[in-house]
Short mmCIF file of C-alpha atoms in Angstrom, two decimals:
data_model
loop_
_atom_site.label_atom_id
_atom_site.label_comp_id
_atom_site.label_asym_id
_atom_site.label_seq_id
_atom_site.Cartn_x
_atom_site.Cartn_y
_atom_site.Cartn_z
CA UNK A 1 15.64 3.50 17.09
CA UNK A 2 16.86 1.82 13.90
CA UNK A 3 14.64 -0.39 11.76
CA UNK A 4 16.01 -2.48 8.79
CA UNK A 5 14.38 -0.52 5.42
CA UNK A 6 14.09 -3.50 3.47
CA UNK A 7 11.81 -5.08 5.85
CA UNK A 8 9.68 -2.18 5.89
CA UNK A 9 10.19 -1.62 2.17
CA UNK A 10 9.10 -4.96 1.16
CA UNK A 11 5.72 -4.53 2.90
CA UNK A 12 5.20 -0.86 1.44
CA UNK A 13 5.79 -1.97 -1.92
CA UNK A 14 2.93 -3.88 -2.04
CA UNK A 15 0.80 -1.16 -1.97
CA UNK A 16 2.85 0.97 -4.23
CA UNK A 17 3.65 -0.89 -6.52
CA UNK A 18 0.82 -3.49 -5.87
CA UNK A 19 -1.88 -4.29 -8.62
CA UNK A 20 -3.89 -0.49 -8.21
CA UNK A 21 -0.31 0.81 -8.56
CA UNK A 22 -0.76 -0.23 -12.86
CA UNK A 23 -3.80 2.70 -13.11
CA UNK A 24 -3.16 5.33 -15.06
CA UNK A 25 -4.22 7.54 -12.01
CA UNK A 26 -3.86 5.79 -8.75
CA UNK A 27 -4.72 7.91 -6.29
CA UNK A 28 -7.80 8.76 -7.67
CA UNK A 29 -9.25 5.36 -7.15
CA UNK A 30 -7.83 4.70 -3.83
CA UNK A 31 -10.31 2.22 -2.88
CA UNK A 32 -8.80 -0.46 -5.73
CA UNK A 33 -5.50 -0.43 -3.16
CA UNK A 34 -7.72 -2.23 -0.08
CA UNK A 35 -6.32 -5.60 -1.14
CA UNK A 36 -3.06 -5.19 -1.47
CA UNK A 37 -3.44 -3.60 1.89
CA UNK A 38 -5.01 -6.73 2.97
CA UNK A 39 -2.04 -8.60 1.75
CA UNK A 40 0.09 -6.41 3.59
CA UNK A 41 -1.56 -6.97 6.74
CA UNK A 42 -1.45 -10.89 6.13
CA UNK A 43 2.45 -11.11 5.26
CA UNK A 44 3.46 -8.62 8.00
CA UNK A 45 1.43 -10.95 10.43
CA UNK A 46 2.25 -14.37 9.31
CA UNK A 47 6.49 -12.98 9.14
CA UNK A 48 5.43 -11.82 12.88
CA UNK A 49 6.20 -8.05 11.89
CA UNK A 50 2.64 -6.18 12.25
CA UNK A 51 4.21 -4.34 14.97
CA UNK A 52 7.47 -2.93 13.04
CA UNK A 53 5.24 -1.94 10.36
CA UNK A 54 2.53 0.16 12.44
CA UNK A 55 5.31 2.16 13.91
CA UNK A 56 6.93 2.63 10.61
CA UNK A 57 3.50 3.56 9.28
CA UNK A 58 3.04 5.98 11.59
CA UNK A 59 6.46 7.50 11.67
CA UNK A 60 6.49 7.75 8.68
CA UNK A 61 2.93 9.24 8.52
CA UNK A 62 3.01 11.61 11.19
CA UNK A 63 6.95 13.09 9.54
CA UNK A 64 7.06 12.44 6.05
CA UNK A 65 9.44 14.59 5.03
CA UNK A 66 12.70 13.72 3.52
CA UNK A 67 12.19 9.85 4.26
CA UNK A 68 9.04 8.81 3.19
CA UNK A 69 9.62 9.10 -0.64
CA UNK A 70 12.04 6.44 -0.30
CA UNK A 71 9.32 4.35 0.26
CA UNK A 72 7.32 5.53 -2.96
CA UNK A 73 7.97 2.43 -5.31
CA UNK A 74 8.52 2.63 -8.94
CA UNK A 75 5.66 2.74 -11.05
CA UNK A 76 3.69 5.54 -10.56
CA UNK A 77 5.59 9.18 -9.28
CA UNK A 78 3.73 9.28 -5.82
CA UNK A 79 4.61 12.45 -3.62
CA UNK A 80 4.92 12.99 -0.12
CA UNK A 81 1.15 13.90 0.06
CA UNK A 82 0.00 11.08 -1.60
CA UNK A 83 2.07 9.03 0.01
CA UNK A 84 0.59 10.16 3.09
CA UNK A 85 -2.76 9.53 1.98
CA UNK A 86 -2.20 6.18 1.25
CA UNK A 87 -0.21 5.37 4.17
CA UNK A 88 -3.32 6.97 6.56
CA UNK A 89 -6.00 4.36 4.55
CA UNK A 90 -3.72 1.36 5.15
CA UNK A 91 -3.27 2.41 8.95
CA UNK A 92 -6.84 2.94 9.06
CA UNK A 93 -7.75 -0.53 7.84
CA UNK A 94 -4.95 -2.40 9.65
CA UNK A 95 -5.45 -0.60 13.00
CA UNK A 96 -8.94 0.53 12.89
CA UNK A 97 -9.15 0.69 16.14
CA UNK A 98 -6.11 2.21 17.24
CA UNK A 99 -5.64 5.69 16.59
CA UNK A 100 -2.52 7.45 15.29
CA UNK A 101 0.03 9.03 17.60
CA UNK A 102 -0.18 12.63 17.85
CA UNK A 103 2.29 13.81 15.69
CA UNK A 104 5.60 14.25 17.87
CA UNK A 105 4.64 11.27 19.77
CA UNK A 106 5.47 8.71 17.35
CA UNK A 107 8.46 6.33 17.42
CA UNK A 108 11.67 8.18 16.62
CA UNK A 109 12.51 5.47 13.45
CA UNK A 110 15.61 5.86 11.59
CA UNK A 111 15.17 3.01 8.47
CA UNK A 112 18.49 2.05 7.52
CA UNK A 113 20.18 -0.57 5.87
CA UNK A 114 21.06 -4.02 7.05
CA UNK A 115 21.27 -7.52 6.56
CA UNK A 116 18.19 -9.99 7.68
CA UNK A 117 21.23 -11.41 10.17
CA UNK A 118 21.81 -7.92 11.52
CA UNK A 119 18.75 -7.07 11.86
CA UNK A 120 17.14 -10.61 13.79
CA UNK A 121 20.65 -9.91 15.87
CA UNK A 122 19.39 -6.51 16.55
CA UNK A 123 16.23 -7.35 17.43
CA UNK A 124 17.11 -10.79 19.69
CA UNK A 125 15.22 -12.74 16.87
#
């Protein structure tokens, strides 16, 4: 299934390039991201797209490689491991009570690009 990138991108970024995203060392403070994942939650729920992003989360946690790094931001060089790690804390605070899909069983997501009108055409918006 496709899945506009921007849209997804736009919620991502705020936790990697959020406020936590300025340390030095990011990852090794992980706990400074849990408001920006908190403001991720909020604007993906009041734009009526928690959905889109949990199975973009989790595709993209569950097979990182080659197309989660596009997702890494700008400030601070994450790799596909941290990027993993992060991912997994937001999902776990968003979703606490919904596991993961066993890897394999996740949406098949391809992120692409598109307009907003191509994608709320796509999507019967």
């Amino acid at each position: 299934m496709k899945i506009r990138k921007e849209l997804i991108d736009g919620y991502l970024r705020l936790l990697t390039m959020g406020r936590a995203a300025n340390a030095a060392d990011p990852m090794s403070e992980t706990g400074k991201m849990d408001a920006d994942i908190r403001t991720m939650r909020r604007r993906a729920l009041n734009e009526g797209n928690l959905d889109w992003l949990r199975l973009s989360m989790e595709a993209l946690i569950n097979d990182p490689q080659g197309r989660i790094s596009q997702f890494s931001g700008h400030r601070y060089p994450y790799d596909e491991a941290e990027l993993v790690t992060l991912f997994r804390r937001a999902y776990g605070m968003i979703w606490p009570d919904q596991p993961l899909a066993e890897p394999g069983d996740e949406a098949d997501l391809e992120f692409v690009e598109m307009s907003a009108e191509e994608w709320d055409a796509f999507t019967g918006a």
